[in-house]
GROMACS .gro file of C-alpha atoms in nm:
model
  373
    1MET     CA    1   0.000   0.000   0.000
    2SER     CA    2   0.097   0.361  -0.049
    3PRO     CA    3   0.286   0.499   0.253
    4SER     CA    4   0.027   0.775   0.285
    5ALA     CA    5  -0.263   0.535   0.281
    6THR     CA    6  -0.437   0.426   0.599
    7ALA     CA    7  -0.479   0.050   0.626
    8PRO     CA    8  -0.848  -0.041   0.623
    9VAL     CA    9  -1.004  -0.232   0.910
   10LEU     CA   10  -1.084  -0.569   0.761
   11LYS     CA   11  -1.298  -0.858   0.875
   12GLU     CA   12  -1.232  -1.224   0.819
   13ASN     CA   13  -1.216  -1.307   0.451
   14LEU     CA   14  -1.460  -1.564   0.311
   15THR     CA   15  -1.393  -1.734  -0.023
   16LEU     CA   16  -1.588  -2.007  -0.200
   17LYS     CA   17  -1.359  -2.260  -0.368
   18ALA     CA   18  -1.417  -2.566  -0.584
   19THR     CA   19  -1.182  -2.859  -0.527
   20HIS     CA   20  -1.024  -3.122  -0.750
   21GLU     CA   21  -1.257  -3.370  -0.576
   22SER     CA   22  -1.566  -3.183  -0.709
   23LYS     CA   23  -1.654  -3.034  -0.373
   24LEU     CA   24  -1.736  -2.682  -0.258
   25GLU     CA   25  -1.555  -2.532   0.041
   26LEU     CA   26  -1.609  -2.195   0.208
   27ILE     CA   27  -1.258  -2.094   0.311
   28ARG     CA   28  -1.184  -1.851   0.596
   29SER     CA   29  -0.858  -1.660   0.579
   30GLU     CA   30  -0.678  -1.337   0.653
   31PRO     CA   31  -0.731  -1.070   0.385
   32LYS     CA   32  -0.439  -0.969   0.165
   33LEU     CA   33  -0.336  -0.611   0.099
   34PRO     CA   34  -0.269  -0.470  -0.249
   35GLY     CA   35   0.077  -0.443  -0.397
   36GLU     CA   36   0.223  -0.234  -0.678
   37GLY     CA   37  -0.046  -0.142  -0.932
   38GLN     CA   38  -0.318  -0.327  -0.742
   39ALA     CA   39  -0.636  -0.233  -0.558
   40LEU     CA   40  -0.825  -0.409  -0.282
   41VAL     CA   41  -1.196  -0.440  -0.354
   42HIS     CA   42  -1.464  -0.526  -0.103
   43VAL     CA   43  -1.675  -0.742  -0.332
   44LYS     CA   44  -2.038  -0.656  -0.270
   45ALA     CA   45  -2.214  -0.873  -0.529
   46THR     CA   46  -2.121  -1.172  -0.744
   47GLY     CA   47  -2.335  -1.358  -0.995
   48VAL     CA   48  -2.323  -1.736  -1.024
   49CYS     CA   49  -2.231  -1.843  -1.377
   50GLY     CA   50  -2.288  -2.179  -1.541
   51SER     CA   51  -1.910  -2.215  -1.567
   52ASP     CA   52  -1.887  -2.191  -1.187
   53VAL     CA   53  -2.123  -2.487  -1.160
   54HIS     CA   54  -1.923  -2.679  -1.423
   55PHE     CA   55  -1.591  -2.615  -1.249
   56TRP     CA   56  -1.744  -2.743  -0.925
   57LYS     CA   57  -1.914  -3.054  -1.063
   58HIS     CA   58  -1.643  -3.159  -1.308
   59ALA     CA   59  -1.333  -3.010  -1.140
   60GLY     CA   60  -1.263  -2.831  -1.463
   61LEU     CA   61  -1.398  -2.692  -1.788
   62GLY     CA   62  -1.255  -2.778  -2.129
   63PRO     CA   63  -0.874  -2.757  -2.110
   64TRP     CA   64  -0.874  -2.601  -1.760
   65LYS     CA   65  -0.850  -2.843  -1.469
   66ILE     CA   66  -0.857  -2.782  -1.093
   67THR     CA   67  -0.555  -2.952  -0.940
   68ASP     CA   68  -0.622  -2.848  -0.580
   69LYS     CA   69  -0.868  -2.567  -0.501
   70THR     CA   70  -0.978  -2.270  -0.708
   71ALA     CA   71  -1.199  -1.982  -0.599
   72LEU     CA   72  -1.509  -1.944  -0.813
   73GLY     CA   73  -1.672  -1.624  -0.940
   74HIS     CA   74  -1.603  -1.372  -1.213
   75GLU     CA   75  -1.924  -1.165  -1.225
   76SER     CA   76  -1.844  -0.915  -0.950
   77GLY     CA   77  -1.862  -0.556  -0.839
   78GLY     CA   78  -1.778  -0.372  -0.523
   79ILE     CA   79  -1.599  -0.078  -0.366
   80VAL     CA   80  -1.227   0.004  -0.351
   81ILE     CA   81  -1.106   0.002   0.009
   82ALA     CA   82  -0.727   0.025  -0.043
   83ILE     CA   83  -0.481   0.091  -0.324
   84GLY     CA   84  -0.120  -0.007  -0.377
   85PRO     CA   85   0.172   0.208  -0.493
   86GLY     CA   86   0.144   0.358  -0.839
   87VAL     CA   87  -0.235   0.337  -0.861
   88GLU     CA   88  -0.399   0.651  -1.000
   89HIS     CA   89  -0.685   0.506  -1.203
   90VAL     CA   90  -0.907   0.440  -0.899
   91LYS     CA   91  -0.921   0.567  -0.542
   92VAL     CA   92  -1.061   0.449  -0.211
   93GLY     CA   93  -1.439   0.481  -0.212
   94ASP     CA   94  -1.487   0.422  -0.585
   95ARG     CA   95  -1.754   0.177  -0.692
   96VAL     CA   96  -1.600  -0.056  -0.950
   97ALA     CA   97  -1.679  -0.340  -1.184
   98ILE     CA   98  -1.413  -0.609  -1.201
   99GLU     CA   99  -1.311  -0.713  -1.552
  100PRO     CA  100  -1.187  -1.064  -1.478
  101GLY     CA  101  -0.975  -1.126  -1.788
  102VAL     CA  102  -0.632  -0.964  -1.756
  103PRO     CA  103  -0.410  -1.019  -2.064
  104CYS     CA  104  -0.031  -1.016  -2.065
  105GLY     CA  105  -0.015  -0.679  -2.246
  106LYS     CA  106   0.327  -0.753  -2.394
  107VAL     CA  107   0.427  -0.598  -2.725
  108THR     CA  108   0.543  -0.943  -2.832
  109CYS     CA  109   0.186  -1.078  -2.796
  110THR     CA  110   0.016  -1.060  -3.135
  111TYR     CA  111  -0.331  -1.048  -2.983
  112CYS     CA  112  -0.263  -0.784  -2.719
  113ARG     CA  113  -0.075  -0.572  -2.972
  114SER     CA  114  -0.365  -0.590  -3.221
  115GLY     CA  115  -0.631  -0.512  -2.959
  116GLN     CA  116  -0.769  -0.867  -2.950
  117TYR     CA  117  -0.676  -0.901  -2.587
  118ASN     CA  118  -0.949  -1.155  -2.508
  119LEU     CA  119  -0.755  -1.403  -2.724
  120CYS     CA  120  -0.425  -1.352  -2.538
  121PRO     CA  121  -0.293  -1.708  -2.484
  122THR     CA  122  -0.153  -1.623  -2.140
  123VAL     CA  123  -0.450  -1.420  -2.014
  124ASP     CA  124  -0.513  -1.441  -1.640
  125PHE     CA  125  -0.886  -1.502  -1.612
  126TYR     CA  126  -0.995  -1.487  -1.252
  127SER     CA  127  -1.185  -1.811  -1.163
  128VAL     CA  128  -1.006  -2.019  -1.428
  129PRO     CA  129  -0.723  -2.227  -1.278
  130PRO     CA  130  -0.466  -2.135  -1.166
  131MET     CA  131  -0.626  -1.794  -1.095
  132ASP     CA  132  -0.863  -1.767  -0.800
  133GLY     CA  133  -1.194  -1.600  -0.876
  134THR     CA  134  -1.382  -1.311  -0.720
  135LEU     CA  135  -1.637  -1.499  -0.509
  136THR     CA  136  -1.477  -1.365  -0.195
  137ARG     CA  137  -1.522  -1.079   0.049
  138TYR     CA  138  -1.193  -0.905  -0.034
  139HIS     CA  139  -1.032  -0.934  -0.375
  140VAL     CA  140  -0.695  -0.791  -0.486
  141HIS     CA  141  -0.706  -0.698  -0.856
  142PRO     CA  142  -0.486  -0.514  -1.108
  143ALA     CA  143  -0.624  -0.161  -1.081
  144ALA     CA  144  -0.605  -0.104  -1.457
  145TRP     CA  145  -0.874  -0.370  -1.500
  146LEU     CA  146  -1.121  -0.211  -1.261
  147HIS     CA  147  -1.391   0.006  -1.418
  148LYS     CA  148  -1.534   0.295  -1.218
  149VAL     CA  149  -1.913   0.313  -1.220
  150PRO     CA  150  -2.154   0.588  -1.110
  151ASP     CA  151  -2.274   0.580  -0.750
  152SER     CA  152  -2.628   0.555  -0.889
  153MET     CA  153  -2.566   0.197  -1.002
  154SER     CA  154  -2.657  -0.075  -0.757
  155TYR     CA  155  -2.413  -0.354  -0.674
  156PRO     CA  156  -2.633  -0.617  -0.844
  157GLU     CA  157  -2.624  -0.408  -1.161
  158ILE     CA  158  -2.245  -0.381  -1.137
  159ALA     CA  159  -2.212  -0.760  -1.104
  160LEU     CA  160  -2.438  -0.811  -1.405
  161LEU     CA  161  -2.210  -0.602  -1.625
  162GLU     CA  162  -2.008  -0.918  -1.689
  163PRO     CA  163  -2.285  -1.123  -1.858
  164LEU     CA  164  -2.399  -0.801  -2.026
  165SER     CA  165  -2.047  -0.767  -2.169
  166VAL     CA  166  -2.078  -1.114  -2.321
  167VAL     CA  167  -2.397  -1.028  -2.507
  168LEU     CA  168  -2.275  -0.682  -2.609
  169ARG     CA  169  -1.980  -0.849  -2.777
  170ALA     CA  170  -2.219  -1.089  -2.951
  171THR     CA  171  -2.454  -0.807  -3.053
  172ASP     CA  172  -2.163  -0.620  -3.211
  173ARG     CA  173  -2.017  -0.923  -3.391
  174ALA     CA  174  -2.360  -1.037  -3.512
  175ASP     CA  175  -2.422  -0.683  -3.640
  176ILE     CA  176  -2.781  -0.672  -3.515
  177ARG     CA  177  -2.961  -0.379  -3.673
  178LEU     CA  178  -3.300  -0.209  -3.668
  179GLY     CA  179  -3.567  -0.439  -3.804
  180ASP     CA  180  -3.357  -0.755  -3.812
  181PRO     CA  181  -3.571  -1.063  -3.737
  182VAL     CA  182  -3.377  -1.233  -3.458
  183LEU     CA  183  -3.406  -1.577  -3.301
  184ILE     CA  184  -3.256  -1.636  -2.954
  185THR     CA  185  -3.221  -1.999  -2.849
  186GLY     CA  186  -3.215  -2.046  -2.473
  187ALA     CA  187  -3.384  -1.828  -2.211
  188GLY     CA  188  -3.122  -1.865  -1.939
  189PRO     CA  189  -2.918  -1.572  -1.800
  190ILE     CA  190  -2.726  -1.512  -2.123
  191GLY     CA  191  -3.036  -1.562  -2.336
  192VAL     CA  192  -3.244  -1.306  -2.148
  193CYS     CA  193  -2.953  -1.059  -2.141
  194GLN     CA  194  -2.922  -1.109  -2.517
  195LEU     CA  195  -3.295  -1.050  -2.547
  196LEU     CA  196  -3.265  -0.713  -2.372
  197CYS     CA  197  -2.976  -0.612  -2.600
  198ALA     CA  198  -3.145  -0.728  -2.921
  199ALA     CA  199  -3.457  -0.534  -2.829
  200ALA     CA  200  -3.252  -0.224  -2.745
  201ALA     CA  201  -3.075  -0.258  -3.083
  202GLY     CA  202  -3.411  -0.251  -3.261
  203ALA     CA  203  -3.440  -0.613  -3.372
  204SER     CA  204  -3.794  -0.707  -3.476
  205PRO     CA  205  -3.955  -0.948  -3.445
  206ILE     CA  206  -3.770  -1.143  -3.177
  207VAL     CA  207  -3.844  -1.506  -3.091
  208ILE     CA  208  -3.688  -1.680  -2.791
  209THR     CA  209  -3.690  -2.055  -2.730
  210ASP     CA  210  -3.648  -2.276  -2.426
  211LEU     CA  211  -3.753  -2.612  -2.285
  212ALA     CA  212  -3.898  -2.454  -1.967
  213GLN     CA  213  -4.222  -2.258  -1.984
  214GLU     CA  214  -4.130  -2.071  -1.664
  215ARG     CA  215  -3.822  -1.926  -1.829
  216LEU     CA  216  -4.021  -1.827  -2.137
  217ASP     CA  217  -4.282  -1.656  -1.920
  218PHE     CA  218  -4.000  -1.476  -1.739
  219ALA     CA  219  -3.853  -1.358  -2.070
  220LYS     CA  220  -4.194  -1.232  -2.183
  221LYS     CA  221  -4.232  -1.038  -1.859
  222LEU     CA  222  -3.889  -0.877  -1.907
  223CYS     CA  223  -3.954  -0.795  -2.273
  224PRO     CA  224  -4.327  -0.794  -2.365
  225GLU     CA  225  -4.253  -0.765  -2.738
  226VAL     CA  226  -4.078  -1.104  -2.755
  227HIS     CA  227  -4.250  -1.413  -2.898
  228PRO     CA  228  -4.177  -1.720  -2.681
  229PHE     CA  229  -4.150  -2.069  -2.831
  230LYS     CA  230  -4.139  -2.381  -2.616
  231ILE     CA  231  -3.918  -2.653  -2.759
  232ASP     CA  232  -4.083  -2.997  -2.783
  233LEU     CA  233  -3.815  -3.265  -2.770
  234ALA     CA  234  -4.054  -3.506  -2.945
  235LEU     CA  235  -4.011  -3.299  -3.261
  236THR     CA  236  -3.711  -3.316  -3.490
  237PRO     CA  237  -3.495  -3.003  -3.524
  238GLU     CA  238  -3.640  -2.953  -3.874
  239GLU     CA  239  -3.997  -2.970  -3.740
  240SER     CA  240  -3.921  -2.725  -3.458
  241ALA     CA  241  -3.755  -2.491  -3.707
  242ARG     CA  242  -4.061  -2.494  -3.933
  243GLN     CA  243  -4.283  -2.400  -3.640
  244ILE     CA  244  -4.046  -2.119  -3.542
  245VAL     CA  245  -4.054  -1.982  -3.898
  246LYS     CA  246  -4.435  -1.990  -3.887
  247LEU     CA  247  -4.418  -1.785  -3.565
  248PHE     CA  248  -4.191  -1.528  -3.730
  249THR     CA  249  -4.420  -1.510  -4.033
  250ALA     CA  250  -4.728  -1.461  -3.814
  251ALA     CA  251  -4.547  -1.188  -3.617
  252THR     CA  252  -4.486  -0.996  -3.941
  253HIS     CA  253  -4.847  -1.061  -4.059
  254GLY     CA  254  -4.712  -1.234  -4.367
  255VAL     CA  255  -4.584  -0.910  -4.514
  256GLY     CA  256  -4.334  -1.000  -4.785
  257GLY     CA  257  -4.417  -1.368  -4.758
  258GLU     CA  258  -4.241  -1.613  -4.527
  259THR     CA  259  -4.020  -1.455  -4.260
  260MET     CA  260  -3.712  -1.635  -4.133
  261PRO     CA  261  -3.465  -1.498  -3.878
  262SER     CA  262  -3.165  -1.337  -4.044
  263LYS     CA  263  -2.966  -1.357  -3.719
  264VAL     CA  264  -2.973  -1.638  -3.466
  265LEU     CA  265  -2.810  -1.595  -3.124
  266GLU     CA  266  -2.749  -1.947  -2.994
  267CYS     CA  267  -2.716  -1.923  -2.615
  268THR     CA  268  -2.714  -2.291  -2.509
  269GLY     CA  269  -2.423  -2.467  -2.680
  270VAL     CA  270  -2.648  -2.775  -2.702
  271GLU     CA  271  -2.618  -2.979  -3.021
  272SER     CA  272  -2.992  -3.013  -3.083
  273SER     CA  273  -3.044  -2.639  -3.027
  274ILE     CA  274  -2.772  -2.554  -3.280
  275ALA     CA  275  -2.949  -2.785  -3.524
  276VAL     CA  276  -3.280  -2.603  -3.472
  277ALA     CA  277  -3.100  -2.272  -3.522
  278SER     CA  278  -2.944  -2.401  -3.845
  279TYR     CA  279  -3.274  -2.507  -4.000
  280ALA     CA  280  -3.461  -2.195  -3.887
  281CYS     CA  281  -3.204  -1.942  -4.013
  282GLN     CA  282  -3.266  -1.781  -4.351
  283PRO     CA  283  -3.026  -1.851  -4.637
  284ALA     CA  284  -2.721  -1.620  -4.622
  285GLY     CA  285  -2.808  -1.552  -4.259
  286LEU     CA  286  -2.592  -1.580  -3.949
  287ILE     CA  287  -2.585  -1.816  -3.654
  288PHE     CA  288  -2.382  -1.670  -3.370
  289VAL     CA  289  -2.300  -1.917  -3.093
  290LEU     CA  290  -2.257  -1.778  -2.742
  291GLY     CA  291  -2.331  -2.103  -2.558
  292VAL     CA  292  -2.058  -2.332  -2.427
  293GLY     CA  293  -2.095  -2.693  -2.538
  294LYS     CA  294  -1.907  -3.018  -2.559
  295SER     CA  295  -1.563  -3.036  -2.715
  296HIS     CA  296  -1.706  -3.199  -3.030
  297LEU     CA  297  -2.054  -3.153  -3.175
  298SER     CA  298  -2.235  -3.265  -3.489
  299ILE     CA  299  -2.391  -2.986  -3.693
  300PRO     CA  300  -2.603  -2.984  -4.014
  301PHE     CA  301  -2.295  -2.914  -4.224
  302MET     CA  302  -2.443  -2.952  -4.574
  303HIS     CA  303  -2.753  -2.748  -4.487
  304LEU     CA  304  -2.534  -2.464  -4.361
  305SER     CA  305  -2.304  -2.496  -4.659
  306THR     CA  306  -2.566  -2.508  -4.936
  307ASN     CA  307  -2.755  -2.214  -4.782
  308GLU     CA  308  -2.444  -2.001  -4.724
  309ILE     CA  309  -2.532  -1.962  -4.356
  310ASP     CA  310  -2.244  -1.816  -4.158
  311LEU     CA  311  -2.147  -1.975  -3.827
  312LYS     CA  312  -1.956  -1.754  -3.581
  313PHE     CA  313  -1.841  -1.777  -3.221
  314LEU     CA  314  -1.713  -1.555  -2.945
  315PHE     CA  315  -1.468  -1.598  -2.662
  316ARG     CA  316  -1.556  -1.379  -2.367
  317TYR     CA  317  -1.532  -1.008  -2.452
  318ARG     CA  318  -1.311  -0.708  -2.509
  319ASP     CA  319  -1.367  -0.331  -2.493
  320THR     CA  320  -1.725  -0.384  -2.373
  321TRP     CA  321  -1.718  -0.266  -2.012
  322PRO     CA  322  -1.734   0.112  -2.070
  323LYS     CA  323  -2.023   0.061  -2.312
  324ALA     CA  324  -2.203  -0.172  -2.068
  325ILE     CA  325  -2.167   0.084  -1.789
  326ARG     CA  326  -2.306   0.362  -2.010
  327LEU     CA  327  -2.604   0.153  -2.118
  328VAL     CA  328  -2.703   0.058  -1.764
  329ALA     CA  329  -2.633   0.398  -1.606
  330SER     CA  330  -2.834   0.577  -1.878
  331GLY     CA  331  -3.130   0.342  -1.847
  332LYS     CA  332  -3.100   0.207  -2.201
  333ILE     CA  333  -3.101  -0.145  -2.053
  334PRO     CA  334  -3.354  -0.079  -1.775
  335SER     CA  335  -3.447  -0.435  -1.682
  336LEU     CA  336  -3.101  -0.580  -1.624
  337LYS     CA  337  -3.124  -0.633  -1.249
  338GLN     CA  338  -3.463  -0.795  -1.293
  339ILE     CA  339  -3.294  -1.109  -1.424
  340VAL     CA  340  -3.185  -1.180  -1.064
  341THR     CA  341  -3.432  -1.434  -0.929
  342HIS     CA  342  -3.253  -1.539  -0.608
  343THR     CA  343  -3.009  -1.371  -0.368
  344PHE     CA  344  -2.792  -1.532  -0.100
  345PRO     CA  345  -2.553  -1.381   0.158
  346LEU     CA  346  -2.183  -1.454   0.118
  347GLU     CA  347  -2.194  -1.684   0.422
  348LYS     CA  348  -2.429  -1.908   0.219
  349ALA     CA  349  -2.231  -1.896  -0.107
  350LYS     CA  350  -2.209  -2.276  -0.117
  351GLU     CA  351  -2.588  -2.304  -0.100
  352ALA     CA  352  -2.620  -2.037  -0.370
  353VAL     CA  353  -2.410  -2.235  -0.619
  354GLU     CA  354  -2.596  -2.555  -0.532
  355HIS     CA  355  -2.927  -2.374  -0.586
  356SER     CA  356  -2.813  -2.240  -0.922
  357ALA     CA  357  -2.726  -2.595  -1.030
  358ASP     CA  358  -3.061  -2.743  -0.923
  359ARG     CA  359  -3.272  -2.797  -1.236
  360ASN     CA  360  -3.574  -2.886  -1.021
  361VAL     CA  361  -3.624  -2.525  -0.910
  362PHE     CA  362  -3.690  -2.219  -1.123
  363SER     CA  363  -3.391  -1.989  -1.142
  364VAL     CA  364  -3.243  -1.748  -1.394
  365LYS     CA  365  -2.963  -1.556  -1.221
  366THR     CA  366  -2.849  -1.622  -0.865
  367LEU     CA  367  -2.660  -1.346  -0.685
  368ILE     CA  368  -2.434  -1.364  -0.380
  369VAL     CA  369  -2.405  -1.043  -0.178
  370ASP     CA  370  -2.193  -0.909   0.106
  371GLU     CA  371  -2.339  -0.567   0.168
  372GLU     CA  372  -2.200  -0.505   0.517
  373ASP     CA  373  -1.914  -0.255   0.550
   0.00000   0.00000   0.00000
């Protein structure tokens, strides 16, 4: 810490970690103080992500494996309570969003040098082994990767800037424009965030799909203009796609003939859902996959090929946080915090993650809070 800084009075630190044995442990420890270029954040709110559940249940995700214990959490916001030497970007008392992906920043890194820092091969992503995540009371973070937010923004809104960043990146790369007919597959946290962004971008009509009627009803409540479609697993992907196209055509009153979505935002990563998206998408359209799936999937290759349907992907985000903050602070995305369906105190973080993983209860976004000073 800076010699002129007064050390904050800190409580016991609590951190939720997943283990290599696929267990969850709430760890109690002494808080750490920030070093050169770092800031200490009292984390006030953290969202539970599907990747957190996967890291817990499978002790890893894709190429990343937990070898001992790794703290979960990367959707976080809080308040700066101490800064280390050389920090000028933030000060004590600032409300901040934590961007969890910190690239190497070296001039020898092709991706950092070209601005594609999310693709940096040596990025430190907090919550991906070996980096501990932000589901903790006190988190030390590189100050340059903290984003100041207005005091008017609530801590839940600050935490939700992370999933919002994901869908902002997708909205940009999918080039969603006014009047684009858009299909969103999956009404989970990312799907409903994508719904809010697509609506704000002027897409019309918008159809959203899911297996669960409760999630579709929730999406309709968030965005009354959306047309929900419940997936029937007894139907083939082609049959579901034909019904979805009929829904689009009805929504446009048949003007111009049959209406198919020109952009599909695939938010599940599930093979059958990608197939539905493929058959529903108009020729020369775009399927943009946000969802995380298995390492290898089968897709309708010849259908995509003979219809010149583009298939694109994203990996996290870059340069989205300032835009996300502006959109929420200005009210352009007014319903963001409404996606939170359940809230748990930090002391019950283990129960929060277990709840988020329970498919027998309705849940969209679960939040863990530590609002005491």
